Amino acid sequence: GAGVSQSPSNKVTEKGKDVELRCDPISGHTALYWYRQSLGQGLEFLIYFQGNSAPDKSGLPSDRFSAERTGGSVSTLTIQRTQQEDSAVYLCASSSYYNGYTFGSGTRLTVV
Amino acid sequence: SQELEQSPQSLIVQEGKNLTINCTSSKTLYGLYWYKQKYGEGLIFLMMLQKGGEEKSHEKITAKLDEKKQQSSLHITASQPSHAGIYLCGADGSGSEKLVFGKGTKLTVNP
């Protein structure tokens, strides 16, 4: 597609449940990022995929968080046993060397 | 990785006034990016700067990168309520480093 697509746009889940957030990057973009933005806060880096290299997972806040990128394209961010502090907007971005970074509209996660 | 500091954290101006937002890096910047975000929405790309001394303008917004490539400023001329939002600067390192962001500057423009 023309932009970065994220789904769902909104997700309400019960505490303790697992959730999966999806990001469909721009075709041909080699790099893919996940960020988290809590209310009134800046963007917190979570994880970064670049081509076939091992992902940079240094921003994942706990082992409940994981992400994968299949076939160098679609990525899924999984949060296990969700907690209320996981409530935030999760943003995905993709980039190529020449075209900068394009962000999706985000998934608003609410843990109740 | 880069650490970016933005100032001010928030800014309230009267419509028609000029304003400047600053972004300072702990390291030499490879690429510096300015984004705008409105509440509940994604990030809108504004400008990218890569060369020391570079300056780019779009409509009433001008972004500059200093010669040492450690500081950038975003200047809005004759602000309008449509300029309101959160302005974020982001930077990556030497091409393969991850993109990190400052904490953002919340701009309010009063009519």
Short mmCIF file of C-alpha atoms in Angstrom, two decimals:
data_model
loop_
_atom_site.label_atom_id
_atom_site.label_comp_id
_atom_site.label_asym_id
_atom_site.label_seq_id
_atom_site.Cartn_x
_atom_site.Cartn_y
_atom_site.Cartn_z
CA GLY A 1 0.00 0.00 0.00
CA ALA A 2 0.90 3.65 -0.06
CA GLY A 3 1.59 3.95 3.65
CA VAL A 4 2.31 2.02 6.82
CA SER A 5 -0.78 0.16 7.95
CA GLN A 6 -1.41 -0.83 11.56
CA SER A 7 -4.18 -2.98 12.95
CA PRO A 8 -6.25 -2.89 14.96
CA SER A 9 -6.57 0.86 15.37
CA ASN A 10 -8.03 0.36 18.84
CA LYS A 11 -7.82 -2.58 21.22
CA VAL A 12 -9.37 -2.98 24.62
CA THR A 13 -8.25 -6.03 26.53
CA GLU A 14 -8.57 -7.43 30.00
CA LYS A 15 -5.60 -7.48 32.30
CA GLY A 16 -3.71 -10.76 31.96
CA LYS A 17 -4.73 -11.42 28.36
CA ASP A 18 -2.30 -11.59 25.46
CA VAL A 19 -2.55 -9.16 22.54
CA GLU A 20 -1.06 -9.03 19.06
CA LEU A 21 -0.53 -5.81 17.16
CA ARG A 22 0.17 -5.86 13.46
CA CYS A 23 2.23 -3.59 11.24
CA ASP A 24 2.28 -3.75 7.46
CA PRO A 25 5.18 -1.57 6.25
CA ILE A 26 5.67 0.16 2.95
CA SER A 27 6.70 -2.34 0.31
CA GLY A 28 10.47 -2.38 -0.15
CA HIS A 29 11.29 -0.65 3.12
CA THR A 30 14.06 -2.62 4.79
CA ALA A 31 13.79 -1.18 8.28
CA LEU A 32 10.85 -1.45 10.66
CA TYR A 33 10.45 0.09 14.09
CA TRP A 34 8.03 -0.21 16.99
CA TYR A 35 7.52 2.63 19.45
CA ARG A 36 5.26 3.14 22.42
CA GLN A 37 3.72 6.45 23.42
CA SER A 38 2.03 6.74 26.77
CA LEU A 39 -0.37 9.58 27.49
CA GLY A 40 1.49 12.88 27.45
CA GLN A 41 4.82 11.20 26.88
CA GLY A 42 7.31 11.10 24.04
CA LEU A 43 8.03 8.12 21.81
CA GLU A 44 9.68 5.23 23.58
CA PHE A 45 11.73 2.98 21.28
CA LEU A 46 10.85 -0.70 21.59
CA ILE A 47 12.44 -2.74 18.80
CA TYR A 48 14.09 -2.26 15.41
CA PHE A 49 14.38 -4.64 12.46
CA GLN A 50 16.87 -3.94 9.67
CA GLY A 51 16.93 -6.31 6.73
CA ASN A 52 18.14 -9.76 7.68
CA SER A 53 20.14 -8.57 10.69
CA ALA A 54 19.28 -9.61 14.22
CA PRO A 55 16.70 -7.16 15.61
CA ASP A 56 17.67 -4.51 18.16
CA LYS A 57 15.47 -5.43 21.11
CA SER A 58 17.09 -3.07 23.57
CA GLY A 59 13.90 -1.05 24.13
CA LEU A 60 11.55 -3.88 25.05
CA PRO A 61 10.45 -3.12 28.64
CA SER A 62 10.05 -6.73 29.81
CA ASP A 63 10.09 -10.31 28.60
CA ARG A 64 6.31 -10.08 28.18
CA PHE A 65 7.01 -8.11 25.02
CA SER A 66 8.20 -9.75 21.81
CA ALA A 67 8.10 -8.98 18.11
CA GLU A 68 8.77 -10.77 14.90
CA ARG A 69 8.98 -9.80 11.29
CA THR A 70 8.08 -12.45 8.78
CA GLY A 71 9.67 -12.52 5.36
CA GLY A 72 11.12 -9.06 5.87
CA SER A 73 7.66 -7.53 5.62
CA VAL A 74 4.77 -7.70 8.09
CA SER A 75 5.62 -7.42 11.78
CA THR A 76 3.68 -8.50 14.85
CA LEU A 77 4.23 -7.09 18.33
CA THR A 78 2.98 -9.45 21.02
CA ILE A 79 2.34 -8.48 24.62
CA GLN A 80 1.72 -11.38 26.97
CA ARG A 81 -0.18 -11.18 30.24
CA THR A 82 -1.04 -7.51 29.68
CA GLN A 83 -0.86 -5.07 32.57
CA GLN A 84 -2.56 -1.71 32.98
CA GLU A 85 0.76 0.08 32.51
CA ASP A 86 0.91 -1.39 29.00
CA SER A 87 -1.93 0.94 27.98
CA ALA A 88 -0.50 3.27 25.34
CA VAL A 89 -0.45 4.01 21.65
CA TYR A 90 1.85 1.64 19.80
CA LEU A 91 3.34 3.13 16.67
CA CYS A 92 5.09 1.38 13.83
CA ALA A 93 7.38 3.00 11.28
CA SER A 94 9.24 1.75 8.24
CA SER A 95 12.08 3.28 6.31
CA SER A 96 14.44 2.84 3.44
CA TYR A 97 17.81 4.47 3.11
CA TYR A 98 16.62 7.10 0.69
CA ASN A 99 13.09 7.81 1.86
CA GLY A 100 13.20 8.60 5.55
CA TYR A 101 10.74 7.23 8.06
CA THR A 102 7.00 6.80 7.60
CA PHE A 103 4.74 6.16 10.57
CA GLY A 104 1.48 4.31 10.78
CA SER A 105 -1.53 5.75 12.60
CA GLY A 106 -0.90 3.55 15.60
CA THR A 107 -2.83 1.09 17.72
CA ARG A 108 -4.38 2.47 20.89
CA LEU A 109 -4.21 -0.27 23.51
CA THR A 110 -6.30 -0.03 26.65
CA VAL A 111 -5.88 -2.65 29.36
CA VAL A 112 -8.81 -2.77 31.77
CA SER B 1 22.59 5.79 20.68
CA GLN B 2 21.57 9.43 20.33
CA GLU B 3 19.99 11.33 23.17
CA LEU B 4 17.89 14.29 22.16
CA GLU B 5 16.76 17.14 24.35
CA GLN B 6 13.95 19.42 23.22
CA SER B 7 13.10 22.84 24.55
CA PRO B 8 10.78 24.19 25.58
CA GLN B 9 8.61 21.32 26.80
CA SER B 10 5.51 23.38 26.12
CA LEU B 11 4.78 26.67 24.48
CA ILE B 12 1.68 28.86 24.38
CA VAL B 13 1.62 31.68 21.86
CA GLN B 14 -0.89 34.11 20.47
CA GLU B 15 -1.93 33.64 16.87
CA GLY B 16 0.35 35.57 14.55
CA LYS B 17 3.44 35.33 16.76
CA ASN B 18 6.70 33.71 15.72
CA LEU B 19 8.20 30.87 17.75
CA THR B 20 11.24 28.60 17.87
CA ILE B 21 11.65 25.05 19.14
CA ASN B 22 15.11 23.63 19.77
CA CYS B 23 16.54 20.13 19.62
CA THR B 24 20.01 19.35 20.97
CA SER B 25 21.90 16.11 20.53
CA SER B 26 24.49 14.43 22.71
CA LYS B 27 26.29 13.25 19.56
CA THR B 28 26.88 14.48 16.04
CA LEU B 29 23.71 14.00 14.10
CA TYR B 30 23.61 11.89 10.98
CA GLY B 31 20.00 12.62 10.09
CA LEU B 32 17.66 14.94 11.97
CA TYR B 33 13.91 14.64 11.46
CA TRP B 34 11.07 16.89 12.53
CA TYR B 35 7.58 15.46 12.98
CA LYS B 36 4.28 16.91 14.11
CA GLN B 37 1.67 14.98 16.02
CA LYS B 38 -1.87 15.92 16.85
CA TYR B 39 -3.62 14.30 19.79
CA GLY B 40 -4.65 10.74 19.01
CA GLU B 41 -3.04 10.76 15.58
CA GLY B 42 0.11 9.43 14.00
CA LEU B 43 3.23 11.37 13.19
CA ILE B 44 3.32 13.72 10.23
CA PHE B 45 6.73 14.12 8.63
CA LEU B 46 7.80 17.74 8.33
CA MET B 47 11.44 17.87 7.30
CA MET B 48 14.71 15.98 7.24
CA LEU B 49 18.12 17.63 7.60
CA GLN B 50 21.43 15.93 7.00
CA LYS B 51 24.07 18.50 6.16
CA GLY B 52 25.73 20.92 8.54
CA GLY B 53 24.30 24.39 8.02
CA GLU B 54 21.33 23.02 6.10
CA GLU B 55 18.07 24.93 6.17
CA LYS B 56 14.72 23.87 4.78
CA SER B 57 11.39 25.63 4.64
CA HIS B 58 7.85 24.53 3.98
CA GLU B 59 5.09 27.10 4.08
CA LYS B 60 5.67 28.97 7.35
CA ILE B 61 7.95 26.40 8.97
CA THR B 62 11.75 26.57 8.72
CA ALA B 63 14.14 24.01 10.13
CA LYS B 64 17.88 24.48 10.50
CA LEU B 65 20.77 22.21 11.41
CA ASP B 66 23.87 23.88 12.82
CA GLU B 67 27.32 23.49 11.29
CA LYS B 68 28.46 21.06 13.98
CA LYS B 69 25.33 18.95 13.39
CA GLN B 70 24.44 18.80 17.06
CA GLN B 71 21.60 21.26 17.26
CA SER B 72 18.50 21.91 15.21
CA SER B 73 15.82 24.54 15.45
CA LEU B 74 12.29 24.67 14.11
CA HIS B 75 10.91 28.14 13.51
CA ILE B 76 7.26 28.96 12.81
CA THR B 77 6.44 32.36 11.41
CA ALA B 78 3.07 34.02 12.00
CA SER B 79 1.67 31.03 13.89
CA GLN B 80 -1.89 29.85 13.33
CA PRO B 81 -4.17 27.58 15.38
CA SER B 82 -3.54 24.86 12.77
CA HIS B 83 0.10 24.77 13.90
CA ALA B 84 -0.93 23.50 17.32
CA GLY B 85 0.26 20.04 18.25
CA ILE B 86 3.28 18.21 19.54
CA TYR B 87 6.53 18.71 17.66
CA LEU B 88 9.06 15.90 17.87
CA CYS B 89 12.64 15.80 16.72
CA GLY B 90 14.16 12.44 15.87
CA ALA B 91 17.66 11.43 14.92
CA ASP B 92 19.55 8.42 13.76
CA GLY B 93 23.25 7.78 13.99
CA SER B 94 25.62 6.68 11.29
CA GLY B 95 22.99 5.13 9.06
CA SER B 96 22.49 1.88 10.91
CA GLU B 97 21.56 3.21 14.31
CA LYS B 98 17.98 3.27 15.43
CA LEU B 99 15.84 6.39 15.22
CA VAL B 100 15.30 7.97 18.63
CA PHE B 101 13.15 10.93 19.62
CA GLY B 102 13.16 13.84 21.96
CA LYS B 103 10.31 14.12 24.46
CA GLY B 104 8.46 16.62 22.29
CA THR B 105 7.29 20.21 22.52
CA LYS B 106 3.58 20.84 22.99
CA LEU B 107 2.53 23.94 21.07
CA THR B 108 -0.73 25.78 21.75
CA VAL B 109 -1.74 28.68 19.53
CA ASN B 110 -4.48 30.86 20.94
CA PRO B 111 -6.72 32.66 18.45
#
